[in-house]
Short mmCIF file of C-alpha atoms and ligand atoms in Angstrom, two decimals:
data_model
loop_
_atom_site.label_atom_id
_atom_site.label_comp_id
_atom_site.label_asym_id
_atom_site.label_seq_id
_atom_site.Cartn_x
_atom_site.Cartn_y
_atom_site.Cartn_z
CA UNK A 1 0.11 -0.09 -0.27
CA UNK A 2 1.20 3.37 -0.66
CA UNK A 3 0.64 6.75 0.95
CA UNK A 4 -1.49 7.99 -2.23
CA UNK A 5 -4.20 5.44 -1.67
CA UNK A 6 -5.14 6.82 2.21
CA UNK A 7 -7.13 10.11 0.82
CA UNK A 8 -4.24 12.68 2.46
CA UNK A 9 -3.95 15.94 0.30
CA UNK A 10 -1.13 16.48 -2.16
CA UNK A 11 0.60 19.02 0.62
CA UNK A 12 0.98 16.12 2.97
CA UNK A 13 1.72 13.62 0.55
CA UNK A 14 4.60 16.07 -0.17
CA UNK A 15 5.67 16.23 3.21
CA UNK A 16 5.47 12.53 3.56
CA UNK A 17 8.00 12.01 0.77
CA UNK A 18 10.19 14.70 2.04
CA UNK A 19 10.64 12.57 5.15
CA UNK A 20 11.79 9.80 3.07
CA UNK A 21 8.78 7.65 3.79
CA UNK A 22 7.68 4.94 1.15
CA UNK A 23 5.06 3.04 2.66
CA UNK A 24 2.56 3.86 5.50
CA UNK A 25 2.85 2.17 8.82
CA UNK A 26 0.45 -0.43 9.93
CA UNK A 27 -0.97 1.82 12.55
CA UNK A 28 -1.24 4.81 9.69
CA UNK A 29 -2.90 2.43 7.47
CA UNK A 30 -5.06 1.52 9.85
CA UNK A 31 -5.84 4.83 11.68
CA UNK A 32 -5.75 7.46 8.86
CA UNK A 33 -9.17 6.30 6.94
CA UNK A 34 -11.32 6.25 9.99
CA UNK A 35 -9.90 9.96 11.43
CA UNK A 36 -10.27 11.55 7.97
CA UNK A 37 -14.04 10.09 8.10
CA UNK A 38 -14.28 12.14 11.50
CA UNK A 39 -14.75 8.89 13.35
CA UNK A 40 -13.60 8.24 17.30
CA UNK A 41 -10.60 5.91 17.16
CA UNK A 42 -9.34 4.15 19.89
CA UNK A 43 -5.27 2.39 19.33
CA UNK A 44 -3.40 0.37 20.44
CA UNK A 45 0.37 1.44 19.18
CA UNK A 46 3.37 2.05 21.32
CA UNK A 47 5.79 4.66 20.38
CA UNK A 48 8.23 3.74 17.38
CA UNK A 49 5.04 2.40 15.30
CA UNK A 50 4.34 5.41 13.59
CA UNK A 51 1.31 6.70 15.45
CA UNK A 52 2.34 10.59 15.57
CA UNK A 53 2.14 10.42 11.88
CA UNK A 54 -0.87 8.24 11.96
CA UNK A 55 -3.20 11.03 14.04
CA UNK A 56 -1.23 14.25 12.63
CA UNK A 57 -1.53 13.57 9.36
CA UNK A 58 -5.35 13.33 8.82
CA UNK A 59 -5.91 15.76 11.44
CA UNK A 60 -3.86 18.40 9.28
CA UNK A 61 -6.11 16.88 5.99
CA UNK A 62 -9.08 17.84 7.84
CA UNK A 63 -8.04 20.99 9.34
CA UNK A 64 -7.16 22.33 5.98
CA UNK A 65 -10.49 20.58 4.44
CA UNK A 66 -12.47 22.70 6.54
CA UNK A 67 -10.10 25.72 7.38
CA UNK A 68 -12.76 28.48 8.48
CA UNK A 69 -11.86 32.35 7.15
CA UNK A 70 -9.26 33.30 9.85
CA UNK A 71 -10.40 36.44 12.05
CA UNK A 72 -7.53 38.16 13.82
CA UNK A 73 -7.55 35.21 16.49
CA UNK A 74 -7.35 31.76 15.34
CA UNK A 75 -9.23 29.67 17.89
CA UNK A 76 -7.47 26.21 18.69
CA UNK A 77 -9.37 23.33 16.75
CA UNK A 78 -7.16 20.66 17.72
CA UNK A 79 -5.87 19.80 20.94
CA UNK A 80 -3.16 17.01 21.55
CA UNK A 81 -2.62 16.33 25.16
CA UNK A 82 0.91 14.09 25.75
CA UNK A 83 2.26 13.33 29.24
CA UNK A 84 5.72 14.39 29.20
CA UNK A 85 7.41 17.63 27.70
CA UNK A 86 9.91 15.65 25.90
CA UNK A 87 6.56 14.04 24.16
CA UNK A 88 4.69 17.01 23.72
CA UNK A 89 8.08 18.57 21.84
CA UNK A 90 8.45 15.66 19.48
CA UNK A 91 4.65 15.93 18.62
CA UNK A 92 4.65 19.34 17.90
CA UNK A 93 7.87 18.92 15.82
CA UNK A 94 5.86 15.91 13.77
CA UNK A 95 3.02 18.45 13.35
CA UNK A 96 5.14 21.01 12.04
CA UNK A 97 7.00 18.87 10.05
CA UNK A 98 4.13 17.03 8.27
CA UNK A 99 2.35 20.38 7.87
CA UNK A 100 5.55 22.57 6.17
CA UNK A 101 3.42 23.13 3.27
CA UNK A 102 0.21 23.97 4.97
CA UNK A 103 -0.95 27.49 6.22
CA UNK A 104 -1.30 25.71 9.95
CA UNK A 105 -0.29 27.33 13.15
CA UNK A 106 0.83 25.11 16.21
CA UNK A 107 2.14 25.43 19.46
CA UNK A 108 3.52 23.41 22.18
CA UNK A 109 3.19 24.34 26.01
CA UNK A 110 4.55 22.29 29.13
CA UNK A 111 5.73 23.12 32.61
CA UNK A 112 9.36 24.16 33.63
CA UNK A 113 9.80 26.98 31.29
CA UNK A 114 8.06 30.76 31.15
CA UNK A 115 4.57 31.00 31.05
CA UNK A 116 4.83 34.77 29.58
CA UNK A 117 6.07 33.48 25.82
CA UNK A 118 3.58 30.79 25.86
CA UNK A 119 0.81 32.85 26.72
CA UNK A 120 1.65 35.30 24.35
CA UNK A 121 1.36 32.82 21.62
CA UNK A 122 -1.86 31.30 22.54
CA UNK A 123 -3.55 35.02 22.43
CA UNK A 124 -2.16 35.40 18.66
CA UNK A 125 -4.16 32.14 18.30
CA UNK A 126 -2.72 28.50 16.79
CA UNK A 127 -5.22 25.91 14.75
CA UNK A 128 -3.04 22.79 16.79
CA UNK A 129 -1.96 23.03 20.55
CA UNK A 130 0.18 20.31 21.69
CA UNK A 131 -0.05 20.41 25.97
CA UNK A 132 0.91 18.18 29.00
CA UNK A 133 -1.92 18.36 31.38
CA UNK A 134 -0.56 20.33 34.15
CA UNK A 135 0.64 23.67 32.23
CA UNK A 136 -2.36 23.57 30.19
CA UNK A 137 -4.51 23.69 33.34
CA UNK A 138 -2.67 26.59 34.32
CA UNK A 139 -3.01 28.49 30.94
CA UNK A 140 -7.12 27.71 32.11
CA UNK A 141 -6.74 29.36 35.08
CA UNK A 142 -5.15 32.05 33.77
CA UNK A 143 -7.70 32.44 30.84
CA UNK A 144 -5.11 32.59 28.54
CA UNK A 145 -6.10 30.00 26.62
CA UNK A 146 -9.33 29.18 24.87
CA UNK A 147 -10.56 25.68 24.31
CA UNK A 148 -14.26 26.33 23.48
CA UNK A 149 -13.82 25.87 19.57
CA UNK A 150 -12.01 22.43 19.78
CA UNK A 151 -12.66 20.06 16.97
CA UNK A 152 -10.60 17.05 17.91
CA UNK A 153 -9.11 16.03 21.04
CA UNK A 154 -6.20 13.66 20.81
CA UNK A 155 -4.76 11.65 23.89
CA UNK A 156 -1.72 10.59 22.94
CA UNK A 157 0.13 7.50 25.63
CA UNK A 158 -3.08 7.61 27.38
CA UNK A 159 -1.89 4.98 29.48
CA UNK A 160 1.10 6.77 30.42
CA UNK A 161 -1.19 9.87 31.27
CA UNK A 162 -3.30 7.40 33.72
CA UNK A 163 0.61 6.28 35.34
CA UNK A 164 1.49 9.53 36.22
CA UNK A 165 -1.90 10.70 37.72
CA UNK A 166 -3.11 13.19 35.33
CA UNK A 167 -6.70 11.71 35.12
CA UNK A 168 -8.12 14.69 37.30
CA UNK A 169 -6.24 17.28 35.16
CA UNK A 170 -7.71 15.16 32.02
CA UNK A 171 -11.26 15.55 33.43
CA UNK A 172 -10.85 19.15 34.29
CA UNK A 173 -9.60 20.13 30.65
CA UNK A 174 -12.46 17.60 29.03
CA UNK A 175 -15.22 19.83 30.99
CA UNK A 176 -13.71 22.92 29.21
CA UNK A 177 -14.07 21.44 25.62
CA UNK A 178 -17.25 21.29 23.19
CA UNK A 179 -19.10 18.26 23.75
CA UNK A 180 -19.34 17.98 19.84
CA UNK A 181 -16.02 16.39 19.01
CA UNK A 182 -13.85 14.20 17.56
CA UNK A 183 -11.64 11.80 19.98
CA UNK A 184 -8.67 10.20 19.65
CA UNK A 185 -7.16 7.93 22.06
CA UNK A 186 -3.86 6.22 21.87
CA UNK A 187 -2.54 4.04 24.11
CA UNK A 188 0.47 1.32 24.30
CA UNK A 189 -1.82 -0.98 26.73
CA UNK A 190 -5.57 -1.22 27.09
CA UNK A 191 -6.04 -1.94 30.89
CA UNK A 192 -9.32 -1.71 32.35
CA UNK A 193 -8.53 2.09 33.55
CA UNK A 194 -7.68 2.52 29.86
CA UNK A 195 -11.28 1.04 29.06
CA UNK A 196 -13.01 2.89 31.48
CA UNK A 197 -11.66 6.39 30.06
CA UNK A 198 -12.56 5.13 26.62
CA UNK A 199 -15.89 4.58 27.49
CA UNK A 200 -16.46 8.17 29.14
CA UNK A 201 -14.46 9.61 26.08
CA UNK A 202 -15.05 7.91 22.95
CA UNK A 203 -18.33 7.70 20.96
CA UNK A 204 -18.88 4.44 18.65
CA UNK A 205 -14.88 4.35 18.55
CA UNK A 206 -13.38 2.43 15.64
CA UNK A 207 -10.75 0.38 17.20
CA UNK A 208 -7.07 -0.50 15.81
CA UNK A 209 -4.22 -2.32 17.42
CA UNK A 210 -0.63 -2.91 15.75
CA UNK A 211 1.81 -4.96 17.38
CA UNK A 212 4.74 -3.42 18.88
CA UNK A 213 7.91 -2.45 17.10
CA UNK A 214 10.11 -0.96 19.71
CA UNK A 215 12.46 -4.02 20.53
CA UNK A 216 16.11 -3.94 19.43
CA UNK A 217 17.30 -5.63 16.81
CA UNK A 218 18.46 -9.23 18.05
CA UNK A 219 22.18 -9.89 17.94
CA UNK A 220 23.04 -6.21 18.41
CA UNK A 221 25.17 -5.21 21.29
CA UNK A 222 24.87 -1.97 22.58
CA UNK A 223 27.46 -0.04 24.48
CA UNK A 224 27.62 3.49 25.90
CA UNK A 225 31.02 5.15 26.18
CA UNK A 226 30.63 8.20 28.37
CA UNK A 227 33.69 11.20 27.08
CA UNK A 228 33.91 14.72 27.50
CA UNK A 229 32.19 16.47 24.01
CA UNK A 230 35.79 18.00 23.36
CA UNK A 231 37.27 14.38 22.84
CA UNK A 232 34.80 12.40 20.93
CA UNK A 233 36.86 12.53 17.73
CA UNK A 234 39.78 11.54 19.41
CA UNK A 235 37.64 8.67 21.17
CA UNK A 236 36.67 7.87 17.85
CA UNK A 237 39.33 7.79 15.50
CA UNK A 238 40.87 5.44 18.44
CA UNK A 239 38.37 3.05 18.55
CA UNK A 240 38.43 2.85 14.71
CA UNK A 241 41.75 2.79 14.08
CA UNK A 242 42.75 0.57 17.01
CA UNK A 243 39.83 -2.05 16.52
CA UNK A 244 40.50 -2.01 12.48
CA UNK A 245 37.08 -1.28 11.91
CA UNK A 246 35.44 -1.39 8.68
CA UNK A 247 31.74 -1.26 7.51
CA UNK A 248 31.26 1.45 10.33
CA UNK A 249 28.02 3.96 9.72
CA UNK A 250 28.70 7.19 12.37
CA UNK A 251 25.84 9.20 12.88
CA UNK A 252 25.70 12.73 13.79
CA UNK A 253 23.29 15.12 14.45
CA UNK A 254 23.88 18.15 12.06
CA UNK A 255 25.57 18.35 8.03
CA UNK A 256 28.67 20.13 9.48
CA UNK A 257 29.10 18.18 12.19
CA UNK A 258 29.42 15.01 9.40
CA UNK A 259 31.85 16.97 7.70
CA UNK A 260 33.93 18.39 10.41
CA UNK A 261 33.92 14.92 11.75
CA UNK A 262 34.79 13.18 8.43
CA UNK A 263 37.79 15.52 7.75
CA UNK A 264 39.48 14.47 11.69
CA UNK A 265 38.86 10.95 10.60
CA UNK A 266 40.52 11.72 7.43
CA UNK A 267 43.42 13.58 9.20
CA UNK A 268 43.99 10.29 11.69
CA UNK A 269 44.49 8.10 8.42
CA UNK A 270 40.87 6.51 8.32
CA UNK A 271 39.05 6.39 5.14
CA UNK A 272 35.87 8.09 5.65
CA UNK A 273 33.10 10.16 3.56
CA UNK A 274 30.17 11.85 4.44
CA UNK A 275 26.73 11.66 2.90
CA UNK A 276 24.34 14.45 3.83
CA UNK A 277 21.42 16.46 2.17
CA UNK A 278 23.85 19.01 1.73
CA UNK A 279 25.61 17.02 -0.97
CA UNK A 280 25.12 16.46 -4.48
CA UNK A 281 23.26 13.38 -5.59
CA UNK A 282 26.19 12.14 -7.69
CA UNK A 283 28.65 12.58 -4.87
CA UNK A 284 26.20 10.60 -2.36
CA UNK A 285 26.04 7.60 -5.34
CA UNK A 286 29.73 7.63 -5.44
CA UNK A 287 30.09 7.44 -1.66
CA UNK A 288 27.82 5.02 -1.01
CA UNK A 289 28.91 2.80 -3.63
CA UNK A 290 32.69 3.04 -2.34
CA UNK A 291 31.27 2.43 1.03
CA UNK A 292 29.56 -0.82 -0.44
CA UNK A 293 32.69 -2.20 -2.39
CA UNK A 294 35.07 -0.96 0.94
CA UNK A 295 37.36 1.50 -0.05
CA UNK A 296 35.70 3.64 2.45
CA UNK A 297 35.59 2.10 5.83
CA UNK A 298 33.58 4.57 7.39
CA UNK A 299 30.34 6.36 6.19
CA UNK A 300 29.41 9.48 8.15
CA UNK A 301 25.81 10.37 7.95
CA UNK A 302 22.90 12.48 8.99
CA UNK A 303 19.63 10.77 10.27
CA UNK A 304 17.83 11.68 7.02
CA UNK A 305 20.69 10.87 4.72
CA UNK A 306 20.72 7.37 6.49
CA UNK A 307 17.10 6.92 6.21
CA UNK A 308 16.61 4.21 3.39
CA UNK A 309 19.89 3.50 2.69
CA UNK A 310 20.29 0.13 2.26
CA UNK A 311 23.25 -1.31 3.46
CA UNK A 312 24.08 -5.03 4.89
CA UNK A 313 26.74 -6.34 6.85
CA UNK A 314 27.35 -3.26 8.83
CA UNK A 315 29.36 -4.18 11.90
CA UNK A 316 29.10 -0.86 13.62
CA UNK A 317 26.92 1.61 13.94
CA UNK A 318 28.19 4.69 15.82
CA UNK A 319 25.96 7.21 17.38
CA UNK A 320 28.60 10.41 17.48
CA UNK A 321 25.79 12.33 18.97
CA UNK A 322 22.75 10.58 20.18
CA UNK A 323 19.51 11.89 18.26
CA UNK A 324 16.83 14.19 19.69
CA UNK A 325 14.38 11.76 19.28
CA UNK A 326 14.63 8.82 20.92
CA UNK A 327 12.85 6.46 18.48
CA UNK A 328 15.91 7.40 15.50
CA UNK A 329 18.03 5.61 18.23
CA UNK A 330 16.18 2.47 17.68
CA UNK A 331 16.24 3.38 14.13
CA UNK A 332 19.81 3.92 13.70
CA UNK A 333 20.97 0.60 15.73
CA UNK A 334 18.67 -1.24 13.88
CA UNK A 335 20.92 -0.90 10.64
CA UNK A 336 23.31 -3.12 12.35
CA UNK A 337 23.02 -7.04 13.31
CA UNK A 338 20.34 -7.73 10.69
CA UNK A 339 19.12 -11.08 9.41
CA UNK A 340 20.88 -13.13 12.28
CA UNK A 341 24.25 -11.16 11.89
CA UNK A 342 25.98 -10.04 14.81
CA UNK A 343 26.85 -6.33 15.19
CA UNK A 344 27.92 -3.43 17.43
CA UNK A 345 26.33 -0.21 18.39
CA UNK A 346 28.21 2.51 20.11
CA UNK A 347 27.01 5.63 21.58
CA UNK A 348 30.01 8.09 22.80
CA UNK A 349 27.91 10.27 25.12
CA UNK A 350 28.86 13.57 27.01
CA UNK A 351 27.19 14.57 30.13
CA UNK A 352 25.34 16.98 27.70
CA UNK A 353 23.54 14.33 26.65
CA UNK A 354 22.31 12.62 29.49
CA UNK A 355 18.71 13.55 29.19
CA UNK A 356 18.46 12.02 25.87
CA UNK A 357 20.33 8.87 26.78
CA UNK A 358 17.46 8.69 29.66
CA UNK A 359 14.82 9.14 26.94
CA UNK A 360 16.41 6.29 24.96
CA UNK A 361 16.62 4.04 28.11
CA UNK A 362 12.89 4.66 28.80
CA UNK A 363 11.97 3.78 25.39
CA UNK A 364 14.21 0.67 25.35
CA UNK A 365 12.98 -0.61 28.67
CA UNK A 366 16.32 -1.18 29.88
CA UNK A 367 19.70 0.41 30.54
CA UNK A 368 22.36 0.38 28.19
CA UNK A 369 26.02 -1.12 29.48
CA UNK A 370 28.10 1.88 30.51
CA UNK A 371 31.97 1.65 29.85
CA UNK A 372 34.54 4.71 30.05
CA UNK A 373 37.33 4.04 27.63
CA UNK A 374 41.00 4.02 29.41
CA UNK A 375 42.34 7.06 28.53
CA UNK A 376 39.18 8.96 27.48
CA UNK A 377 37.25 9.16 30.89
CA UNK A 378 35.34 12.35 31.22
CA UNK A 379 36.53 14.55 33.48
CA UNK A 380 32.91 15.76 34.69
CA UNK A 381 30.75 13.37 36.68
CA UNK A 382 27.44 13.25 34.85
CA UNK A 383 24.39 13.83 36.62
CA UNK A 384 23.40 10.25 35.57
CA UNK A 385 25.09 7.98 38.27
CA UNK A 386 28.24 7.43 35.69
CA UNK A 387 31.27 8.36 37.52
CA UNK A 388 34.46 8.68 35.52
CA UNK A 389 36.59 5.85 35.87
CA UNK A 390 40.25 7.10 37.11
CA UNK A 391 42.12 3.90 36.05
CA UNK A 392 44.32 4.37 32.93
CA UNK A 393 45.15 1.38 30.45
CA UNK A 394 48.95 1.22 30.11
CA UNK A 395 50.17 3.71 27.57
CA UNK A 396 46.80 5.26 26.64
CA UNK A 397 46.19 8.63 27.41
CA UNK A 398 44.97 12.33 25.99
CA UNK A 399 45.98 12.86 22.38
CA UNK A 400 45.41 9.36 22.09
CA UNK A 401 44.62 8.52 18.56
CA UNK A 402 44.71 6.08 15.79
CA UNK A 403 48.06 6.79 14.75
CA UNK A 404 49.67 7.19 18.16
CA UNK A 405 47.86 3.73 19.06
CA UNK A 406 49.07 1.62 16.53
CA UNK A 407 46.55 -1.48 15.83
CA UNK A 408 46.59 -1.83 19.71
CA UNK A 409 42.91 -1.75 20.71
CA UNK A 410 42.13 0.16 23.49
CA UNK A 411 40.92 -1.29 26.83
CA UNK A 412 37.15 -1.01 27.42
CA UNK A 413 36.69 -0.54 31.15
CA UNK A 414 33.59 -1.24 33.21
CA UNK A 415 32.18 0.93 35.96
CA UNK A 416 31.56 -2.05 37.83
CA UNK A 417 34.90 -3.72 37.32
CA UNK A 418 36.88 -1.19 39.33
CA UNK A 419 38.90 -0.12 36.53
CA UNK A 420 39.83 -3.65 35.48
CA UNK A 421 39.48 -3.92 31.69
CA UNK A 422 35.99 -5.48 30.77
CA UNK A 423 36.37 -9.37 30.02
CA UNK A 424 33.70 -9.62 27.56
CA UNK A 425 31.19 -7.82 25.39
CA UNK A 426 28.63 -6.43 27.45
CA UNK A 427 25.00 -7.60 27.07
CA UNK A 428 21.82 -5.85 27.74
CA UNK A 429 20.48 -5.11 31.36
CA UNK A 430 17.01 -4.97 32.36
CA UNK A 431 15.34 -3.04 35.30
CA UNK A 432 14.42 0.54 34.02
CA UNK A 433 12.34 2.59 36.39
CA UNK A 434 9.38 4.87 34.62
CA UNK A 435 10.08 8.40 34.36
CA UNK A 436 8.70 10.78 36.65
CA UNK A 437 5.44 13.11 35.92
CA UNK A 438 6.22 16.19 34.75
CA UNK A 439 4.28 18.68 33.04
P1 AMP B 501 6.35 7.67 16.44
O1 AMP B 501 5.64 6.09 16.71
O2 AMP B 501 5.20 8.25 15.91
O3 AMP B 501 7.24 7.91 17.39
O4 AMP B 501 7.27 7.75 14.99
C1 AMP B 501 8.57 6.43 14.79
C2 AMP B 501 9.42 6.90 13.94
O5 AMP B 501 8.81 6.46 13.05
C3 AMP B 501 9.51 8.43 13.82
O6 AMP B 501 10.97 8.75 13.60
C4 AMP B 501 8.92 8.76 12.20
O7 AMP B 501 9.82 9.70 11.85
C5 AMP B 501 8.97 7.29 11.67
N1 AMP B 501 8.12 7.43 10.78
C6 AMP B 501 6.66 7.60 10.71
N2 AMP B 501 6.14 7.15 10.03
C7 AMP B 501 7.05 6.29 9.20
C8 AMP B 501 6.78 5.45 7.36
N3 AMP B 501 5.42 5.64 6.99
N4 AMP B 501 8.29 5.11 7.03
C9 AMP B 501 9.23 5.30 7.86
N5 AMP B 501 9.21 5.93 8.88
C10 AMP B 501 8.15 6.58 9.37
#
């Protein structure tokens, strides 16, 4: 099935194509048609299934189809509630991404940041508001938001909202909405509580559900190397050089970052090339061919460029920067260890990225083993429970790089090993507790 058959407008299909999506995910195939028809929907789908586009695309379609002449103040027509600030920010980013070719205004409100600027934007008016419940209620009580014209309500990750104790807040918000509206409820699980909420909220809903897809590829060994931001370049050269890594895909967040890192690796004698949307298609095709045949050992890519790249037998995926969107981590590391093969996913994480790491671990439902590399222990104690390992392997020290190290593989140190080199490849560890309530 292709996106064209779903009945979405040309502007939305263009935005989807720009994202590099070829086919709708199962939740999108199931949820988009009934939402377009204006039906209430109850969906069981986890993060990672493509659910955000599953509700955002048809909502954008309907908003533009039934758009009313704009007054000076645009009323809020769609309200999307999410349990956490991070998710709210991500959902609004999706609204912007998919609505890039449409005249739709959106904003996001959540706690922990200034109230005034949010109130100002709300006063000017937006079509779509993404919010966490607590801060939204603050705006309600300050009369800085008007919810009386909401046509569509989305409860995203409803089960998590209930877990986090938001039910009373949600009820207060529901009381401010007009009764004639479309309701969409997305939840990873369908407990009795969710069912009760659905019964109270939804009007003859269409029910859809998909299997979860957030499990990481089997056979992928994950590890986090804590390191100061300014030493990531040197650590990567050292790991690649000392381990003679080939077939390595390295992810950076920006095009400039990809170019800078590639230059650094080349200076260290490593055959690396960058691939990103700032490069001409011809250069990208050549680079990819060189990488596939092995004359380039390391491909440095941004997420967008790497999406859709068909490369098999990757042995290493390196997160030089952690992605802002936790699901992208799963997409990235899913590129190694495919089809029964084993692979390594290595993340270089500076203390500034600890909150991103927490988000990824929450999504995975487990902690990723953390190992300092001798000579590259971070100087700053992180706020993530990771302590720098003061032990140093023989000969390894600042300035360590591939050439300086010859072919000696740097020894990995586990935090639990008291400074002794780690014996074996790390496995996955479980036991992650849920995040705390935020709004
Ligand atoms: P979500 O479950 O909404 O958090 O989406 C998970 C990830 O899937 C996001 O990074 C999206 O960009 C991506 N995604 C959504 N729809 C598609 C699609 N049809 N094809 C490929 N990737 C998609």
